[in-house]
Short mmCIF file of C-alpha atoms in Angstrom, two decimals:
data_model
loop_
_atom_site.label_atom_id
_atom_site.label_comp_id
_atom_site.label_asym_id
_atom_site.label_seq_id
_atom_site.Cartn_x
_atom_site.Cartn_y
_atom_site.Cartn_z
CA MET A 841 21.97 70.82 -17.99
CA LYS A 842 24.37 69.52 -15.38
CA ILE A 843 23.99 70.84 -11.86
CA PHE A 844 27.53 72.13 -11.52
CA ASP A 845 28.14 73.65 -14.96
CA ILE A 846 28.80 77.35 -15.52
CA LEU A 847 25.15 78.36 -15.95
CA SER A 848 24.11 76.48 -12.84
CA ARG A 849 26.80 78.15 -10.76
CA TYR A 850 25.84 81.54 -12.16
CA VAL A 851 22.13 81.37 -11.30
CA THR A 852 22.81 79.64 -7.97
CA ARG A 853 25.23 82.40 -6.94
CA GLN A 854 22.61 85.00 -7.78
CA LEU A 855 19.93 83.22 -5.76
CA LEU A 856 22.15 82.74 -2.70
CA ALA A 857 23.45 86.32 -2.86
CA ASN A 858 19.90 87.68 -3.04
CA PHE A 859 18.83 85.35 -0.21
CA PHE A 860 21.48 86.64 2.20
CA ILE A 861 20.90 90.27 1.19
CA VAL A 862 17.15 89.97 1.85
CA PHE A 863 17.76 87.90 4.98
CA PHE A 864 20.08 90.43 6.63
CA ALA A 865 17.85 93.32 5.57
CA ILE A 866 14.81 91.72 7.20
CA LEU A 867 16.95 90.69 10.17
CA GLY A 868 17.92 94.32 10.69
CA ILE A 869 14.28 95.40 10.59
CA ILE A 870 13.30 92.67 13.06
CA MET A 871 16.14 93.66 15.40
CA MET A 872 15.06 97.29 15.28
CA PHE A 873 11.45 96.51 16.25
CA ASP A 874 12.48 93.92 18.85
CA SER A 875 14.88 96.42 20.42
CA ILE A 876 12.13 99.02 20.60
CA GLU A 877 9.79 96.48 22.20
CA ALA A 878 12.48 95.39 24.67
CA LEU A 879 13.19 98.99 25.67
CA ARG A 880 9.48 99.58 26.15
CA ARG A 881 9.14 96.56 28.42
CA VAL A 882 12.14 97.40 30.61
CA SER A 883 11.41 101.12 30.86
CA GLY A 884 11.02 102.15 34.48
CA ARG A 885 12.73 98.98 35.73
CA ASP A 886 15.84 99.89 37.72
CA ASP A 887 16.69 96.20 38.23
CA LEU A 888 17.24 95.57 34.50
CA THR A 889 20.47 96.68 32.84
CA LEU A 890 21.18 97.65 29.24
CA GLY A 891 23.01 94.33 28.80
CA PHE A 892 19.87 92.45 29.86
CA THR A 893 17.82 94.46 27.37
CA ALA A 894 20.26 93.68 24.55
CA GLN A 895 20.17 89.95 25.37
CA TYR A 896 16.39 89.98 25.54
CA ALA A 897 16.08 91.63 22.12
CA LEU A 898 18.77 89.46 20.51
CA THR A 899 17.40 86.12 21.73
CA ARG A 900 13.89 87.12 20.70
CA ILE A 901 14.98 87.32 17.04
CA THR A 902 15.22 83.57 16.46
CA LYS A 903 11.50 83.13 17.13
CA THR A 904 10.68 85.44 14.20
CA VAL A 905 13.53 84.45 11.89
CA GLU A 906 12.33 80.85 11.65
CA ILE A 907 8.93 82.05 10.45
CA VAL A 908 10.27 84.46 7.81
CA ILE A 909 12.95 82.24 6.24
CA PRO A 910 10.54 80.67 3.69
CA PHE A 911 9.35 84.17 2.71
CA VAL A 912 12.94 85.40 2.52
CA LEU A 913 13.71 82.58 0.11
CA MET A 914 10.63 83.39 -1.93
CA VAL A 915 11.50 87.10 -2.19
CA ALA A 916 15.11 86.26 -3.09
CA ALA A 917 13.87 83.90 -5.82
CA MET A 918 11.48 86.59 -7.14
CA ILE A 919 14.35 89.10 -7.37
CA THR A 920 16.58 86.55 -9.10
CA PHE A 921 13.95 85.55 -11.67
CA TRP A 922 12.94 89.16 -12.30
CA ARG A 923 16.53 90.16 -13.06
CA LEU A 924 16.99 87.20 -15.39
CA SER A 925 13.79 88.12 -17.25
CA LYS A 926 14.58 91.85 -17.30
CA ASN A 927 18.02 91.29 -18.83
CA ASN A 928 16.62 88.75 -21.32
CA GLU A 929 18.94 86.12 -19.86
CA PHE A 930 16.05 83.73 -19.38
CA VAL A 931 15.11 84.14 -23.07
CA ILE A 932 18.64 83.16 -24.05
CA ILE A 933 18.59 80.19 -21.68
CA ARG A 934 15.30 78.94 -23.13
CA SER A 935 16.58 79.53 -26.68
CA ALA A 936 19.52 77.26 -25.88
CA GLY A 937 17.03 74.43 -25.39
CA VAL A 938 16.99 74.42 -21.60
CA SER A 939 13.60 73.55 -20.13
CA VAL A 940 12.11 75.35 -17.12
CA PHE A 941 12.84 72.39 -14.87
CA GLY A 942 16.32 72.03 -16.31
CA PHE A 943 16.91 75.65 -15.35
CA LEU A 944 15.35 75.24 -11.90
CA LYS A 945 17.12 71.98 -11.03
CA PRO A 946 20.37 73.52 -9.65
CA LEU A 947 18.36 76.18 -7.81
CA MET A 948 16.15 73.53 -6.23
CA PHE A 949 19.23 71.55 -5.24
CA ALA A 950 20.89 74.63 -3.67
CA THR A 951 17.64 75.56 -1.90
CA PHE A 952 17.29 72.06 -0.48
CA LEU A 953 20.86 72.17 0.85
CA LEU A 954 20.11 75.58 2.37
CA GLY A 955 17.14 74.04 4.17
CA VAL A 956 19.25 71.14 5.42
CA ALA A 957 21.88 73.57 6.73
CA ASP A 958 19.10 75.48 8.47
CA ILE A 959 17.86 72.49 10.48
CA VAL A 960 21.27 70.89 11.05
CA LEU A 961 23.36 73.95 11.90
CA PHE A 962 21.16 76.99 12.57
CA ASN A 963 18.33 75.25 14.43
CA PRO A 964 20.42 74.10 17.45
CA ILE A 965 21.70 77.67 17.87
CA ALA A 966 18.21 79.12 17.43
CA ALA A 967 16.74 76.63 19.94
CA LYS A 968 19.37 77.56 22.52
CA MET A 969 18.68 81.26 22.00
CA TYR A 970 14.93 80.66 22.23
CA GLU A 971 15.47 78.76 25.50
CA TRP A 972 17.56 81.62 26.87
CA HIS A 973 14.87 84.08 25.85
CA GLU A 974 12.38 82.07 27.92
CA VAL A 975 14.76 82.33 30.88
CA LEU A 976 15.09 86.10 30.44
CA SER A 977 11.31 86.45 30.16
CA TYR A 978 10.92 84.48 33.38
CA ARG A 979 13.51 86.67 35.12
CA MET A 980 11.69 89.77 33.93
CA GLN A 981 8.35 88.48 35.27
CA THR A 982 9.66 87.27 38.63
CA LYS A 983 12.16 90.13 39.10
CA ASN A 984 14.72 87.47 40.03
CA PRO A 985 17.97 88.17 38.13
CA LYS A 986 19.37 84.69 38.90
CA ALA A 987 16.35 82.58 38.02
CA VAL A 988 17.09 79.78 35.57
CA LEU A 989 14.13 77.41 35.64
CA PHE A 990 10.94 78.43 33.96
CA SER A 991 8.17 77.94 36.51
CA SER A 992 7.35 78.99 40.04
CA LYS A 993 4.49 76.48 40.13
CA GLY A 994 6.68 73.56 41.12
CA LEU A 995 7.41 70.31 39.33
CA TRP A 996 5.23 67.43 38.17
CA ILE A 997 6.86 64.86 35.95
CA ARG A 998 6.15 61.25 35.05
CA GLU A 999 8.80 58.69 34.12
CA ALA A 1000 8.32 55.18 32.77
CA VAL A 1001 11.18 53.15 34.24
CA ASP A 1002 10.14 49.91 32.52
CA ASP A 1003 6.94 48.04 31.61
CA ASP A 1004 6.15 47.31 35.25
CA LYS A 1005 7.26 50.51 37.02
CA ILE A 1006 6.30 54.17 36.70
CA LEU A 1007 7.58 57.11 38.72
CA LEU A 1008 5.67 60.26 39.64
CA ILE A 1009 8.01 63.03 40.79
CA GLN A 1010 6.53 66.16 42.36
CA ALA A 1011 7.96 69.22 44.09
CA ARG A 1012 6.14 72.26 45.45
CA SER A 1013 8.88 74.66 44.39
CA LEU A 1014 12.29 74.51 42.73
CA ARG A 1015 15.13 76.80 41.78
CA GLN A 1016 18.57 76.55 40.25
CA ASP A 1017 21.75 78.14 41.58
CA ASP A 1018 24.43 79.73 39.44
CA ASP A 1019 26.54 76.58 39.73
CA GLY A 1020 23.73 74.49 38.20
CA THR A 1021 22.50 72.86 41.42
CA VAL A 1022 18.71 72.35 41.46
CA TRP A 1023 16.97 72.76 44.82
CA MET A 1024 13.45 71.47 45.47
CA ARG A 1025 11.09 71.81 48.42
CA ASP A 1026 8.44 69.30 49.55
CA VAL A 1027 9.49 66.55 47.18
CA SER A 1028 7.44 63.41 46.56
CA ILE A 1029 8.62 60.40 44.53
CA THR A 1030 5.91 57.77 44.04
CA GLU A 1031 6.53 54.35 42.50
CA LEU A 1032 3.56 52.83 40.65
CA ASN A 1033 3.07 49.46 38.98
CA LYS A 1034 1.64 49.03 35.48
CA ASN A 1035 -1.89 49.11 36.94
CA SER A 1036 -1.18 52.55 38.51
CA GLN A 1037 -1.18 51.06 42.02
CA ILE A 1038 1.22 52.63 44.52
CA ILE A 1039 4.21 50.43 45.40
CA LYS A 1040 6.29 52.83 47.48
CA SER A 1041 6.44 56.55 48.18
CA TYR A 1042 9.30 58.82 49.27
CA GLU A 1043 8.36 62.12 50.94
CA ALA A 1044 11.23 64.57 51.54
CA TYR A 1045 11.39 68.04 53.05
CA PHE A 1046 13.82 69.12 50.34
CA ALA A 1047 16.12 67.62 47.73
CA THR A 1048 18.89 68.48 45.30
CA LEU A 1049 19.43 67.05 41.82
CA ASP A 1050 22.97 66.03 40.92
CA GLY A 1051 23.12 64.57 37.41
CA ASP A 1052 20.52 61.79 37.45
CA THR A 1053 20.39 61.39 41.25
CA PHE A 1054 17.96 63.03 43.67
CA HIS A 1055 19.58 63.62 47.06
CA LEU A 1056 16.62 63.57 49.43
CA LYS A 1057 16.78 65.08 52.94
CA ASP A 1058 14.55 64.18 55.91
CA VAL A 1059 12.86 61.40 53.99
CA LYS A 1060 9.79 59.39 54.91
CA VAL A 1061 9.56 56.03 53.13
CA ILE A 1062 5.95 54.86 52.91
CA VAL A 1063 5.07 51.29 51.94
CA GLY A 1064 1.53 49.93 52.23
CA GLY A 1065 1.05 47.75 55.32
CA GLU A 1066 4.45 48.64 56.79
CA PRO A 1067 5.57 51.22 59.38
CA VAL A 1068 6.78 54.55 58.00
CA GLN A 1069 10.56 54.74 57.86
CA THR A 1070 12.45 58.00 58.45
CA ILE A 1071 15.86 58.50 56.78
CA ASN A 1072 18.05 61.58 57.04
CA ASP A 1073 19.66 61.25 53.62
CA TYR A 1074 18.71 59.11 50.65
CA ALA A 1075 20.09 59.02 47.09
CA TYR A 1076 17.43 58.11 44.53
CA LYS A 1077 18.70 57.38 41.01
CA THR A 1078 16.51 58.14 38.01
CA SER A 1079 16.82 58.99 34.33
CA ILE A 1080 15.38 62.44 35.08
CA ASN A 1081 18.01 65.16 34.76
CA LEU A 1082 18.14 68.93 34.54
CA GLN A 1083 17.48 68.88 30.81
CA ARG A 1084 14.34 66.76 31.28
CA ILE A 1085 13.08 69.15 33.94
CA LYS A 1086 13.65 72.13 31.66
CA GLU A 1087 11.77 70.41 28.84
CA ASN A 1088 8.69 70.38 31.07
CA PHE A 1089 8.68 74.18 31.10
CA ILE A 1090 9.86 75.16 27.64
CA LYS A 1091 8.14 74.92 24.28
CA PRO A 1092 9.20 72.44 21.57
CA GLU A 1093 10.73 75.39 19.68
CA ALA A 1094 13.38 75.61 22.41
CA ILE A 1095 14.45 71.99 21.82
CA SER A 1096 16.95 71.44 19.01
CA PHE A 1097 16.34 69.15 16.05
CA TRP A 1098 18.91 66.66 17.36
CA ARG A 1099 17.28 66.36 20.81
CA LEU A 1100 13.67 66.10 19.66
CA PRO A 1101 13.65 62.33 18.86
CA ASP A 1102 14.97 61.47 22.32
CA THR A 1103 12.48 63.86 23.93
CA ILE A 1104 9.59 62.36 21.95
CA SER A 1105 10.64 58.85 23.00
CA PHE A 1106 10.83 59.92 26.65
CA TYR A 1107 7.35 61.46 26.64
CA GLU A 1108 5.76 58.50 24.85
CA LYS A 1109 7.33 55.99 27.22
CA SER A 1110 6.08 58.07 30.14
CA GLY A 1111 2.54 57.99 28.79
CA PHE A 1112 2.36 61.68 27.85
CA SER A 1113 1.24 63.06 24.51
CA ALA A 1114 4.19 64.05 22.33
CA ARG A 1115 1.98 65.48 19.58
CA GLN A 1116 3.46 68.99 19.84
CA HIS A 1117 6.99 67.63 19.68
CA TRP A 1118 6.12 65.33 16.76
CA MET A 1119 4.65 68.29 14.87
CA ARG A 1120 7.75 70.32 15.56
CA PHE A 1121 10.10 67.51 14.48
CA LEU A 1122 8.19 66.72 11.27
CA ASN A 1123 7.93 70.41 10.36
CA LEU A 1124 11.70 70.75 10.71
CA LEU A 1125 12.22 67.55 8.71
CA ILE A 1126 10.04 68.76 5.86
CA SER A 1127 11.33 72.37 5.90
CA PRO A 1128 13.96 71.88 3.11
CA LEU A 1129 11.15 70.76 0.79
CA LEU A 1130 9.08 73.74 1.93
CA LEU A 1131 11.86 76.07 0.77
CA VAL A 1132 11.91 74.24 -2.58
CA GLY A 1133 8.14 74.74 -2.81
CA MET A 1134 8.49 78.49 -2.16
CA LEU A 1135 11.16 78.66 -4.88
CA MET A 1136 8.82 76.94 -7.34
CA LEU A 1137 5.95 79.23 -6.34
CA ALA A 1138 8.11 82.26 -7.11
CA ALA A 1139 9.04 80.70 -10.45
CA VAL A 1140 5.37 80.28 -11.37
CA PHE A 1141 4.75 84.03 -11.11
CA MET A 1142 8.10 85.58 -12.00
CA LEU A 1143 9.80 83.24 -14.46
CA GLN A 1144 8.58 84.50 -17.82
CA ASN A 1145 10.28 85.18 -21.14
CA THR A 1146 9.21 88.82 -20.94
CA LEU A 1147 8.10 90.90 -17.98
CA ARG A 1148 7.32 94.52 -18.65
CA GLY A 1149 5.40 97.40 -17.11
CA SER A 1150 2.50 96.77 -14.78
CA ALA A 1151 2.70 93.00 -15.35
CA ILE A 1152 5.69 92.88 -13.01
CA MET A 1153 3.83 94.61 -10.20
CA TRP A 1154 0.79 92.38 -10.58
CA ARG A 1155 2.91 89.24 -10.50
CA VAL A 1156 4.78 90.45 -7.40
CA VAL A 1157 1.50 91.18 -5.64
CA LEU A 1158 0.00 87.82 -6.66
CA SER A 1159 3.09 85.85 -5.61
CA ILE A 1160 3.22 87.54 -2.19
CA ALA A 1161 -0.52 87.00 -1.74
CA ALA A 1162 -0.11 83.33 -2.68
CA GLY A 1163 2.75 82.97 -0.20
CA PHE A 1164 0.76 84.46 2.68
CA THR A 1165 -2.32 82.42 1.75
CA PHE A 1166 -0.23 79.28 1.88
CA TYR A 1167 1.25 80.28 5.24
CA PHE A 1168 -2.12 80.88 6.90
CA ALA A 1169 -3.59 77.71 5.38
CA SER A 1170 -0.63 75.72 6.71
CA GLN A 1171 -1.23 77.18 10.18
CA VAL A 1172 -4.85 76.01 10.06
CA VAL A 1173 -3.74 72.51 9.04
CA PHE A 1174 -1.09 72.63 11.79
CA ALA A 1175 -3.81 73.44 14.36
CA PHE A 1176 -5.92 70.52 13.11
CA GLY A 1177 -2.96 68.18 13.55
CA LEU A 1178 -2.11 69.60 16.97
CA ASN A 1179 -5.66 69.02 18.21
CA GLY A 1180 -5.84 65.50 16.81
CA TYR A 1181 -8.39 66.09 14.05
CA ILE A 1182 -5.99 64.76 11.43
CA PRO A 1183 -2.82 62.63 11.73
CA VAL A 1184 0.32 64.51 12.74
CA TRP A 1185 2.29 63.36 9.70
CA LEU A 1186 -0.48 64.54 7.35
CA ALA A 1187 -0.67 67.96 9.03
CA ALA A 1188 3.09 68.39 8.66
CA ILE A 1189 3.46 67.11 5.09
CA ALA A 1190 0.21 68.11 3.35
CA PRO A 1191 0.80 71.90 2.95
CA THR A 1192 4.30 71.45 1.53
CA LEU A 1193 3.17 68.60 -0.75
CA ILE A 1194 0.27 70.69 -2.07
CA ILE A 1195 2.41 73.72 -2.89
CA ILE A 1196 5.00 71.56 -4.68
CA LEU A 1197 2.38 69.67 -6.72
CA VAL A 1198 0.45 72.81 -7.68
CA SER A 1199 3.63 74.69 -8.61
CA THR A 1200 4.89 71.72 -10.62
CA SER A 1201 1.62 71.52 -12.55
CA LEU A 1202 1.66 75.24 -13.37
CA LEU A 1203 5.33 75.15 -14.38
CA ILE A 1204 4.69 72.19 -16.71
CA GLN A 1205 1.89 74.15 -18.38
CA SER A 1206 4.10 77.23 -18.82
CA ASP A 1207 6.93 75.09 -20.17
CA GLU A 1208 4.66 73.73 -22.90
CA VAL A 1209 3.58 77.20 -24.03
#
């Protein structure tokens, strides 16, 4: 069966239609509960407006949506396969000599493209919304309606300039104005060699960040064995920018798929562990195959020549139970990878590979019956 023939388009349209129906239904439920939670959190706060509450609830959605998308796909596939079995359409398809995998091929292709669209198009939007939700949460905690950065504990960041030079940049406190200007108090920039020995240190009362340049005020330049120099103004260029500073305070989920490789490279060059970011990147990379695996899992339980009576309910229950079991098992494997017990690539790939292989084996057996 060719991917783009009439039958393929028919079943693919049904799957996609059911996916978006289930997706928006679940999205509405999530929005309702998130709105209730947001209203509960802002109740009694005169400094928070209704607009703030709406933004807080809306940006919170993306955190949950990313988790439920595989289950949405699975439920949509279950509905699609159930309808085909109920109307005896699947019996006719099999009678025409189409194998199970021949029938599933266009659906797997469409599901894979859906996963690609998710990471390429939806993920950057979701990451931006997640980042904004972190900002709103910080504003709610600090009661500062103009706060933009995500920490009141100051800044500590390490930058590898080259193989022979490392920078340590520290600030006791920092804030960002509405125009994007970053202000820092008690700033220290320390230059180290590859043996972590101090070459030079800049101590400033305060500084601003403009692009990739720190404008230091009331600076003391300290070099070992030399008198301390005092400079009123000093411009110190670095590859650190506002985005890099934000990435120190936000979770990998708030960094888009397109920015993750550059972020991982930056952290590894600076000598920091990028394990969390690697896990996030690999999980996004493998997510289209995960959706294909959930489709195949639904097919194992729901794609039968005849489904009648209580058998339907049992298969629905078993398929949902299998989906949740897989999810929790994948979280355990994810934790193992995050803590370094197993390689990151294995923690990201293994759950998806297992569900695809197991589903394939069961589908082959059912196809031979």
